[in-house]
Amino acid sequence: MIKAVLSGIVLVFMLGDSALPAPSVKRSEDSAPGLTSAETLEALRASGDMPEQRRHVWNLISDLTHTVTKAGSAQPFFETWHGEGELFSNGAPGPRGIRGFSRTSDRASALNSQTTDVPVLTYTLYNDAAYGHILRNHLNKSTELNRLRKTGALDTSVAGDRSVPPFPADAIVLKTVWWPVAKNGLTTLPVWDPGSNSPRRSGNPYTSWQRVVAVDPSGLTRADSMVAIDFAGSSFPRSRRIGIDAFYHVVVDARMSKRMMRDPETRKAVLIALGRPLKAGDYLALVAANLAAREVPDWIWATFWWHDQPDRGPFAAGKPATLEPVWNNYLMQTAFDAVKPAVNGSPHIAFNPWLEGRFPDGGHGNGMTSNCMACHQRASYPPVPFLPVTRGRPDPRNDPALAPGRLRTSFLWSLAMHAKP
Amino acid sequence: MPMIKTVLSGIVRSLLLAAGSAMAGLVFVSSASAQYSFDPSNADEKSGGIKYFGSAKDDRGALLTGVTIKIGQELVLVTDQQGRYRGSVDPQYTPDVTTLGCSKPGYQFVSMIKRPGPAGAAQQTVEANCVLHKIH
């Protein structure tokens, strides 16, 4: 049985965090006092009040994208966070954010092998609270997960399971998605238009999307100019030219390119985009991100993605004035609950076209009908597949991820799937 | 709306028999441990499947690395340093119903020739070779 909404438990968790590091997220100045309290968030979850849920998440995004200056360098706050390589790949502490990319594969032979998936360049970042909690509790090590599986606290949501120690309320995890852009010339970028991409049984990866734009880093972009450009075996005769400044982006240096090309999935993603390996001077444009904020026990879930028409449609609604300009070019959807608000009896949908759009239909719809929480509530150790897409409330009778004797990993698949020996 | 590249079909069975022999020793590495990813046709997770393989060249005959080979709308292989690619896909991607495409930034599509392997063979294969023209 999945967690009920128990605001009292939320308060206990929050009080229990008093000995942990101070919250590292700066709150927006226009956030109403009390809006972000766990009780308020749980009330928003129960009511399914999407405008207020969106208001809260936009403010959260405003906070974590707010420019800060660290070591003389101005960057979005989230770029000061720890990368997954530090936790799961023995990456040495170094640059934070995407610049510190240090994921390494334990599959050296994979460098020259071929798989048919359509990967995206991702890198997950953990703020100080999340990173510290994982390190202090050794949750990035399978030996500890195995120990907790036998001796951890009994889980309150799944009978017969145990759980990792609760994360502090200020913990945030952000899975970032990047698109390589060549230093010179035009680079094709697929664009997700919901109305133009019908659900496909085999999934809707970006190679199937019906529209692209041409990213032009030259600085001479004419916004209305159209160009003919190819991508992934298809021709797009009239594609909009977009400047690199329309994206949050970073410049790749030699160290980054070398590290990224060692990772097989990243290498393939780069080859699909550029037709060659990444080089110093190229760019990485942020095209999407998935956000989990542990403000309530089941976390607050949100996803956002770049679009060239960012003021249109329901995913543009509710943007706050505090967003710095480039972040207005992103659309957003959120999930406070796996079901609410249901539409015509169908569980709430919150998916990212880059990350989940590609998931195939395993009997309950493809990735276009997925919900962050419906998937992440299954996160548990030992690892099990996170596919196929499941919907709504969990089904303990038919789901190995919800069997007794497992360790719940606080909705984080990364712990279950990438813990080190 | 994108325009899917025209794919030309042909049959060169003798070549495929030789290629099929060479492929017997290939190893397809699982991406099961990969970062938040999946491979719907991973050969390590499913037995059987159809082996797609081939090369990409420019119109002067030089092999091209980093060429994207699209199988259907949702599967992609990329040519290696030798301008060749190979991969195993789900049996539903039979060559008669599967559209193929190829592209590389800075190049223009010229042709793609698809050659299904012998019917009834224990291992179904498809060779598809791509030709591109450098435009800048």
Coordinates of C-alpha atoms in Angstrom, one line a residue, chain B residues 23-94:
Chain B
M23 CA 29.0 -11.8 -38.1
A24 CA 28.8 -15.1 -36.3
G25 CA 31.6 -14.0 -34.0
L26 CA 30.2 -10.5 -33.2
V27 CA 29.5 -9.6 -29.6
F28 CA 26.6 -7.3 -28.9
V29 CA 27.1 -5.6 -25.6
S30 CA 24.1 -5.1 -23.3
S31 CA 23.1 -1.6 -22.2
A32 CA 21.1 -3.0 -19.3
S33 CA 23.5 -1.2 -16.9
A34 CA 23.4 2.0 -18.8
Q35 CA 22.4 5.3 -17.4
Y36 CA 18.6 5.5 -17.4
S37 CA 18.4 3.9 -20.8
F38 CA 16.9 1.0 -22.6
D39 CA 17.4 -0.8 -25.8
P40 CA 14.2 -2.3 -27.1
S41 CA 16.1 -4.7 -29.4
N42 CA 19.2 -5.5 -27.3
A43 CA 20.6 -8.8 -28.5
D44 CA 21.8 -9.6 -25.0
E45 CA 18.3 -9.4 -23.7
K46 CA 16.5 -11.1 -26.5
S47 CA 17.5 -14.1 -28.5
G48 CA 17.1 -14.1 -32.2
G49 CA 16.4 -10.9 -34.0
I50 CA 17.5 -9.5 -37.3
K51 CA 21.1 -8.5 -37.9
Y52 CA 21.4 -5.2 -39.8
F53 CA 24.8 -4.2 -41.0
G54 CA 26.6 -2.3 -43.8
S55 CA 28.7 0.7 -44.5
A56 CA 28.5 4.4 -45.3
K57 CA 30.6 6.0 -48.0
D58 CA 30.8 9.3 -49.8
D59 CA 30.2 9.5 -53.5
R60 CA 33.9 9.0 -54.1
G61 CA 33.9 5.7 -52.3
A62 CA 35.6 6.9 -49.0
L63 CA 34.2 5.2 -45.9
L64 CA 32.5 7.7 -43.5
T65 CA 32.5 7.5 -39.7
G66 CA 29.7 9.0 -37.6
V67 CA 26.9 8.4 -40.0
T68 CA 23.5 7.8 -38.4
I69 CA 21.7 4.8 -39.8
K70 CA 18.0 5.0 -38.8
I71 CA 16.0 1.7 -38.8
G72 CA 12.3 2.5 -38.7
Q73 CA 11.7 5.6 -36.7
E74 CA 13.1 4.6 -33.4
L75 CA 16.3 2.6 -33.8
V76 CA 19.6 4.1 -34.6
L77 CA 23.1 2.7 -35.4
V78 CA 26.2 4.8 -36.0
T79 CA 29.1 3.9 -38.3
D80 CA 32.4 3.2 -36.6
Q81 CA 35.9 4.4 -37.4
Q82 CA 35.9 2.1 -40.4
G83 CA 32.6 3.5 -41.7
R84 CA 30.7 0.3 -40.9
Y85 CA 27.8 -0.5 -38.6
R86 CA 26.1 -3.6 -37.3
G87 CA 23.3 -4.3 -34.8
S88 CA 20.6 -6.7 -33.9
V89 CA 17.0 -5.6 -33.9
D90 CA 13.6 -7.1 -32.9
P91 CA 12.1 -9.5 -35.5
Q92 CA 9.3 -7.0 -36.2
Y93 CA 11.8 -4.9 -38.2
T94 CA 11.7 -7.1 -41.3

